[in-house]
PDB file of C-alpha atoms in Angstrom:
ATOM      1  CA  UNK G   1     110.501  78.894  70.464  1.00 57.00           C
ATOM      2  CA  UNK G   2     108.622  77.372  73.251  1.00 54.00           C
ATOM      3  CA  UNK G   3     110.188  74.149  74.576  1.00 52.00           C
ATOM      4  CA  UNK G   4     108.473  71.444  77.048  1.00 49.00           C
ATOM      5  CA  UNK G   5     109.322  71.770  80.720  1.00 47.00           C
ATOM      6  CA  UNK G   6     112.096  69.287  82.032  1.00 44.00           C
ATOM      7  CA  UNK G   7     110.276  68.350  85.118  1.00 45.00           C
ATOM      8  CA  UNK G   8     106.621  68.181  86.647  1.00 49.00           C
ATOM      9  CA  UNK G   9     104.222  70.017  89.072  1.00 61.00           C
ATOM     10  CA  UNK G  10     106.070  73.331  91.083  1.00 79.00           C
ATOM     11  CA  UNK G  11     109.757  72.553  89.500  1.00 78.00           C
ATOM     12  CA  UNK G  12     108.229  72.358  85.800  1.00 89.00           C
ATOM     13  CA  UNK G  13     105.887  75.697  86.139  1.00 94.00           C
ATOM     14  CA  UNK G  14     109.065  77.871  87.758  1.00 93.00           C
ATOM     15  CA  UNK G  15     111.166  76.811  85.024  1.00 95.00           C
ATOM     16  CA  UNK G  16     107.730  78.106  82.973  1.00 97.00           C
ATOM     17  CA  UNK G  17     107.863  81.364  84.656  1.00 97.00           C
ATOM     18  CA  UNK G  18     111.772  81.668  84.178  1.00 96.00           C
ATOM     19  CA  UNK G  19     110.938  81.181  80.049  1.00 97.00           C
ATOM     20  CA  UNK G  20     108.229  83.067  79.953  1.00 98.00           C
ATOM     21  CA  UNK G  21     109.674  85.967  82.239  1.00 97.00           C
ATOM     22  CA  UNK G  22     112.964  85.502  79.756  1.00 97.00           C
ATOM     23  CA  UNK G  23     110.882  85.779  76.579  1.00 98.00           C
ATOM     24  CA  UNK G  24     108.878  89.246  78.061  1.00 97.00           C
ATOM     25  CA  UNK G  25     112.386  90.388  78.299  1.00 96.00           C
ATOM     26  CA  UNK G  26     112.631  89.591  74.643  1.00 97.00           C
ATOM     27  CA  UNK G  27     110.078  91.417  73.812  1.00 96.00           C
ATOM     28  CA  UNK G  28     107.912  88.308  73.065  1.00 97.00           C
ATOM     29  CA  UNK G  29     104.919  88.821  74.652  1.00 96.00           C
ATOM     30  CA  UNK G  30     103.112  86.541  72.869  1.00 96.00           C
ATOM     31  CA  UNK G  31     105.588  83.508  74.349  1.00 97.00           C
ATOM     32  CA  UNK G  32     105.155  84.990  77.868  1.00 98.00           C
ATOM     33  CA  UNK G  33     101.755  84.936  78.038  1.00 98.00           C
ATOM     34  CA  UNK G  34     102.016  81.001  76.716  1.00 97.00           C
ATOM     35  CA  UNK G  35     104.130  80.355  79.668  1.00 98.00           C
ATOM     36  CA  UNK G  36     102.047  82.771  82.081  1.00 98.00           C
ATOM     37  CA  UNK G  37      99.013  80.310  81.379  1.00 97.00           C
ATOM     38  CA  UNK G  38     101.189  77.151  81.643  1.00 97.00           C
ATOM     39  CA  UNK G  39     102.326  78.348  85.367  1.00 97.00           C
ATOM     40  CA  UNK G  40      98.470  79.722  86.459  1.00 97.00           C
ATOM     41  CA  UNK G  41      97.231  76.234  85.059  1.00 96.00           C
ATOM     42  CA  UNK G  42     100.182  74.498  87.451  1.00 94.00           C
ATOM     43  CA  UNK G  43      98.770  76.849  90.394  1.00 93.00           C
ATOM     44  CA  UNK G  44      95.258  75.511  89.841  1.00 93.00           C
ATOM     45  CA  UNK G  45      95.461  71.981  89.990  1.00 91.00           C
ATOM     46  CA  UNK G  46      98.801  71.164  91.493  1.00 87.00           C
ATOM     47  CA  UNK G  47      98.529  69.416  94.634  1.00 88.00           C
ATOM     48  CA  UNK G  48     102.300  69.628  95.339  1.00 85.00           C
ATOM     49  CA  UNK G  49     103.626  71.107  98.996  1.00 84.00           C
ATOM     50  CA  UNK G  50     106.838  72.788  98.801  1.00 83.00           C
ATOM     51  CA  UNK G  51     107.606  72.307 102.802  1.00 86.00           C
ATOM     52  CA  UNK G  52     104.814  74.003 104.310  1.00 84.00           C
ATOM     53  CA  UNK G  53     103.947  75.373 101.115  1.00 87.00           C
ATOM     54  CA  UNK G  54     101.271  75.041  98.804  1.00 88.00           C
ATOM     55  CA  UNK G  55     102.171  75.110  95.056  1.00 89.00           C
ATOM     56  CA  UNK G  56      99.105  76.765  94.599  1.00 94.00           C
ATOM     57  CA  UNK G  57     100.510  80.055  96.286  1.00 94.00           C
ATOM     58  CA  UNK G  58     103.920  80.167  95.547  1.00 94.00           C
ATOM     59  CA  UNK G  59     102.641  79.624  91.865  1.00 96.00           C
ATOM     60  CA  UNK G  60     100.389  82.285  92.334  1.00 97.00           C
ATOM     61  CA  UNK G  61     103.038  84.643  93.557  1.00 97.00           C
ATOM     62  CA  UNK G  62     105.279  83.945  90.343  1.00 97.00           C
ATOM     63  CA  UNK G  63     102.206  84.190  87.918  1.00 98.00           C
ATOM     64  CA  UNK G  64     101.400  87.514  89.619  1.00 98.00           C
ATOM     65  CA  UNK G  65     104.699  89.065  89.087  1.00 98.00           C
ATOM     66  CA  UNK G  66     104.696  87.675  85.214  1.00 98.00           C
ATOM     67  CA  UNK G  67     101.146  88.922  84.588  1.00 98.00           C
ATOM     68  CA  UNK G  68     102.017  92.081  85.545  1.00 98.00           C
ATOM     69  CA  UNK G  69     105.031  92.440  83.984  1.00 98.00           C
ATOM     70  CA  UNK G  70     103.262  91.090  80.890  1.00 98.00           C
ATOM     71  CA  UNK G  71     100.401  94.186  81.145  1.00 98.00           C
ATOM     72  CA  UNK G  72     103.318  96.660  82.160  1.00 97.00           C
ATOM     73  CA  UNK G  73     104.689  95.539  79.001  1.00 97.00           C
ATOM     74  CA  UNK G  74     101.899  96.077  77.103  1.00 96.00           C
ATOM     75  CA  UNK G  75     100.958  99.630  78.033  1.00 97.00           C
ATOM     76  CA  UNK G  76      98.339  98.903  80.952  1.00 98.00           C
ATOM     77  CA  UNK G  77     100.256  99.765  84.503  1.00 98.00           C
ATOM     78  CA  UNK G  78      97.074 100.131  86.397  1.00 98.00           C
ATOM     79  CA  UNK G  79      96.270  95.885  85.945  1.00 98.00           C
ATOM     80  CA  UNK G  80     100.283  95.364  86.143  1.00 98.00           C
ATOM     81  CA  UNK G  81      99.728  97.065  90.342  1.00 98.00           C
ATOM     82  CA  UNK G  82      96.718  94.902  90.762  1.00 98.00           C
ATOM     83  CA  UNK G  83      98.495  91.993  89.481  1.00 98.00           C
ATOM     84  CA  UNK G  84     102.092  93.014  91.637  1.00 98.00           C
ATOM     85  CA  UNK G  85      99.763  93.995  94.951  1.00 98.00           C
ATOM     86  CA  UNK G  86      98.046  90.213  94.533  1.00 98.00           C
ATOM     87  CA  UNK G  87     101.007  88.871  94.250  1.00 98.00           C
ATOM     88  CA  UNK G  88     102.497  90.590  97.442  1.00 98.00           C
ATOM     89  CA  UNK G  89      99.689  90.018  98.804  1.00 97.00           C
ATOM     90  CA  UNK G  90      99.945  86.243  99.131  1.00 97.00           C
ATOM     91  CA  UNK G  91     103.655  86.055  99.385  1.00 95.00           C
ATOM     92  CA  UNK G  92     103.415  88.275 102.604  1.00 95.00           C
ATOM     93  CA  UNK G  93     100.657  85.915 103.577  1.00 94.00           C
ATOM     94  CA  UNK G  94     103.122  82.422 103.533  1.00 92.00           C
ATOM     95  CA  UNK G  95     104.415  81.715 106.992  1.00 88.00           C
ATOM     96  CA  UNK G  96     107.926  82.222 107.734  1.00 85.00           C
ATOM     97  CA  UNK G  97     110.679  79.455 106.748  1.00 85.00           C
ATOM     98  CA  UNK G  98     113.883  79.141 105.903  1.00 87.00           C
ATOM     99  CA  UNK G  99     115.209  78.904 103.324  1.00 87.00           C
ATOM    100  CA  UNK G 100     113.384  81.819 101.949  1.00 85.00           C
ATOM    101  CA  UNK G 101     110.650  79.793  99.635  1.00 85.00           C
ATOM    102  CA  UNK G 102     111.475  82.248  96.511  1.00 90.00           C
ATOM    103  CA  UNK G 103     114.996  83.829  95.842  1.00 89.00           C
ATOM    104  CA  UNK G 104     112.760  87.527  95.439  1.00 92.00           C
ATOM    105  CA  UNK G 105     109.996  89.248  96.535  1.00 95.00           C
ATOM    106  CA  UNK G 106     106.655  90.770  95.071  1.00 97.00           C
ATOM    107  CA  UNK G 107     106.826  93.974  96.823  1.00 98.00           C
ATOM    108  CA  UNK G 108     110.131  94.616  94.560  1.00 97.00           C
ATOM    109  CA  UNK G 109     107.975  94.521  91.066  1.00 98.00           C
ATOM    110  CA  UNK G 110     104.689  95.985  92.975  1.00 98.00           C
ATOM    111  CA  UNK G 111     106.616  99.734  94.555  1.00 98.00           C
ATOM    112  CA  UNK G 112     108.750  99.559  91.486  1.00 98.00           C
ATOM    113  CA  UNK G 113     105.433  99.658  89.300  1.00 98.00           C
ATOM    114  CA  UNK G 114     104.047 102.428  92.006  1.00 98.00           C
ATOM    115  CA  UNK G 115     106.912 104.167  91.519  1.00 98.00           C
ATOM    116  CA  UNK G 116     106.460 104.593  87.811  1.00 97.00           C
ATOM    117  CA  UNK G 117     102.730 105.374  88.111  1.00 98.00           C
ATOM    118  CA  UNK G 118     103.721 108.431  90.518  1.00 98.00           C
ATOM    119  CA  UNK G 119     101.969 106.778  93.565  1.00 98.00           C
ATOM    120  CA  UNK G 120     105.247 107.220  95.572  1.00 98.00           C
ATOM    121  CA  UNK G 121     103.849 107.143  99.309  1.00 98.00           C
ATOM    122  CA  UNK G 122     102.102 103.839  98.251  1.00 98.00           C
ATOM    123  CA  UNK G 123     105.776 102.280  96.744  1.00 98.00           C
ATOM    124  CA  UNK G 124     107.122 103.857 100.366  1.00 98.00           C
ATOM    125  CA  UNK G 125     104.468 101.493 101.848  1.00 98.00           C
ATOM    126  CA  UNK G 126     105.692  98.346  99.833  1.00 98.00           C
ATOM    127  CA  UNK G 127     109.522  98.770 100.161  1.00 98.00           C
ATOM    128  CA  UNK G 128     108.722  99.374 103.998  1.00 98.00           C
ATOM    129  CA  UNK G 129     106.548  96.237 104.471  1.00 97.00           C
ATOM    130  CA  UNK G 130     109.777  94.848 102.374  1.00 96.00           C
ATOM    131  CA  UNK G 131     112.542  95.866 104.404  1.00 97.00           C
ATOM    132  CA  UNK G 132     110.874  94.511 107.773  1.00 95.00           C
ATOM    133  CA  UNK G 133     111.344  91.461 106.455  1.00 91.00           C
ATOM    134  CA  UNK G 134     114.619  91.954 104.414  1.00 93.00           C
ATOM    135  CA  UNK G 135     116.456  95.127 106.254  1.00 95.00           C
ATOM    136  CA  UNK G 136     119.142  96.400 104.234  1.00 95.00           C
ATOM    137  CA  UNK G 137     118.131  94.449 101.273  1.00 94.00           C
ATOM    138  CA  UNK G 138     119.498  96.188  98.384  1.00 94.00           C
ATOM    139  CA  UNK G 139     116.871  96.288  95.897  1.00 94.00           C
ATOM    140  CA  UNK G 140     114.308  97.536  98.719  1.00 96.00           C
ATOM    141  CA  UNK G 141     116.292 100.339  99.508  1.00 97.00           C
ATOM    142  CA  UNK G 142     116.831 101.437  96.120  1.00 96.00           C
ATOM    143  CA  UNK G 143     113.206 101.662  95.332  1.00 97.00           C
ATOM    144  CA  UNK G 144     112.581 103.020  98.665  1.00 98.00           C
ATOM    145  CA  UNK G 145     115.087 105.866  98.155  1.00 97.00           C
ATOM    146  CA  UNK G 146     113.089 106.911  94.690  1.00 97.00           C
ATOM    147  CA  UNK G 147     109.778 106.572  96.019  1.00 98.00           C
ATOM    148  CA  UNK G 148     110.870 109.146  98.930  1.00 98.00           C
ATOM    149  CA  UNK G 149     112.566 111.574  96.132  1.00 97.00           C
ATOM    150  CA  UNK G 150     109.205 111.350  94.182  1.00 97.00           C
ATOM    151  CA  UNK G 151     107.735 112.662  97.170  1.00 97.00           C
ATOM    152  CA  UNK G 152     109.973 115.616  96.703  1.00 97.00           C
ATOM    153  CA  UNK G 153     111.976 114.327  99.966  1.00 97.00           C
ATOM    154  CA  UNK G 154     115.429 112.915 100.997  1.00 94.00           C
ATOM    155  CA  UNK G 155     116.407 110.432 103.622  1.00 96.00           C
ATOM    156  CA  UNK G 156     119.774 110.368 104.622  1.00 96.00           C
ATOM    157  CA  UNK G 157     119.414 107.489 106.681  1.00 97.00           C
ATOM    158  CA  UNK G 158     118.170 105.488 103.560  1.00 97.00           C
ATOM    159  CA  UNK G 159     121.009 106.454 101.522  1.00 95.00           C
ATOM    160  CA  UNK G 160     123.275 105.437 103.131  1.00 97.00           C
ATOM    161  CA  UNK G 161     121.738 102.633 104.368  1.00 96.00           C
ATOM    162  CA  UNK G 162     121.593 101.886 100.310  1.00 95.00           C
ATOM    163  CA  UNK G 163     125.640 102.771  99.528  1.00 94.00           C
ATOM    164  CA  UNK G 164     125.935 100.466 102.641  1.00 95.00           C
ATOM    165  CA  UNK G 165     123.814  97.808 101.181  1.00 93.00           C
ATOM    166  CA  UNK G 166     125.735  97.821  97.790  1.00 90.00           C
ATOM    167  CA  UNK G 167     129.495  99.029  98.737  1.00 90.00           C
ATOM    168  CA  UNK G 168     131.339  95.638  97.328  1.00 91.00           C
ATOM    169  CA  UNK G 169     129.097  95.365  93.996  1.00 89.00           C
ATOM    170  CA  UNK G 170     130.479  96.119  91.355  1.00 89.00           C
ATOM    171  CA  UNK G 171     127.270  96.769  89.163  1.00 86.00           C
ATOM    172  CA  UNK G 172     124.420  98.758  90.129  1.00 82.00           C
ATOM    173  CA  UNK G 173     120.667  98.837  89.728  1.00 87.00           C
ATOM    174  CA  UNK G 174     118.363 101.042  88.366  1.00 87.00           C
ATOM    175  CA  UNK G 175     114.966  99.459  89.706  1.00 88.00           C
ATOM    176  CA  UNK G 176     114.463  97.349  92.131  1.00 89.00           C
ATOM    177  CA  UNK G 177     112.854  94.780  89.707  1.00 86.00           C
ATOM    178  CA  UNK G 178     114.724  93.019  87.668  1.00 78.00           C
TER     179      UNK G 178
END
């Protein structure tokens, strides 16, 4: 059931990504891709600033992850990297601030994607460019540990950098997307 959005401009297409990303969980694509064009027509013609941020990118960043999610979804991983790596792309582009402008990062969806295509020294290359920004950030870690055993490798450093990273959770991942 698709439901109108509770506030305008930035606030009102987020909560459209967190329904639409919700219903592609649900297996209804059809909904997501409703609420993927509701969020890429927010990123066109919103005018909004977040601090020093346009709506237009941070929009863009969001709309990148659900697109490719959406095509992952569907069968078509090649278009769900080229959506992920756009997406990364211009969230590695935003200048620094704090607080961090979105509670997760591109690169997570785009090496876990890389990971499942077999293209594990280019997933190394995303968690990496990750983890400068985020060291010992969980998720990162985790993907970065499976890209380096798809390579046939280990890194001991990265392991336990990981068991580090998630010693006092009590639930752990599988991907680094979520």
């Amino acid at each position: 059931q698709v439901t109108s959005r509770p506030t305008p401009d930035i606030q009102g297409a987020l909560w459209d990504f967190a329904q639409g990303y919700a219903h592609l969980k649900l297996g209804h694509l059809d909904f997501a891709s409703l609420y993927l064009g509701r969020v890429k027509k927010a990123a066109d013609s919103s005018k909004a600033m977040f601090r020093v941020h346009t709506a237009k990118d941070l929009l863009c960043i969001v709309a990148g992850i659900l697109e490719g999610e959406i095509q992952r979804a569907a069968g078509n991983l090649d278009a769900a990297i080229a959506s992920f790596q756009q997406a990364a792309r211009t969230q590695e582009a935003l200048v620094y601030d704090e607080p961090e402008q979105l509670p997760f990062s591109a690169f997570h969806w785009l090496g876990a994607a890389l990971v499942e295509a077999k293209r594990f020294a280019e997933a190394e290359q995303a968690y990496r460019t990750e983890l400068k920004d985020h060291p010992h950030n969980g998720w990162s870690l985790l993907g970065l540990k499976l890209a380096i055993e798809g390579m046939g490798k280990e890194s001991s450093e990265v392991s336990a950098d990981l068991v580090s990273s998630w010693s006092r959770s009590d639930t752990w991942i599988q991907s680094s997307r979520f």
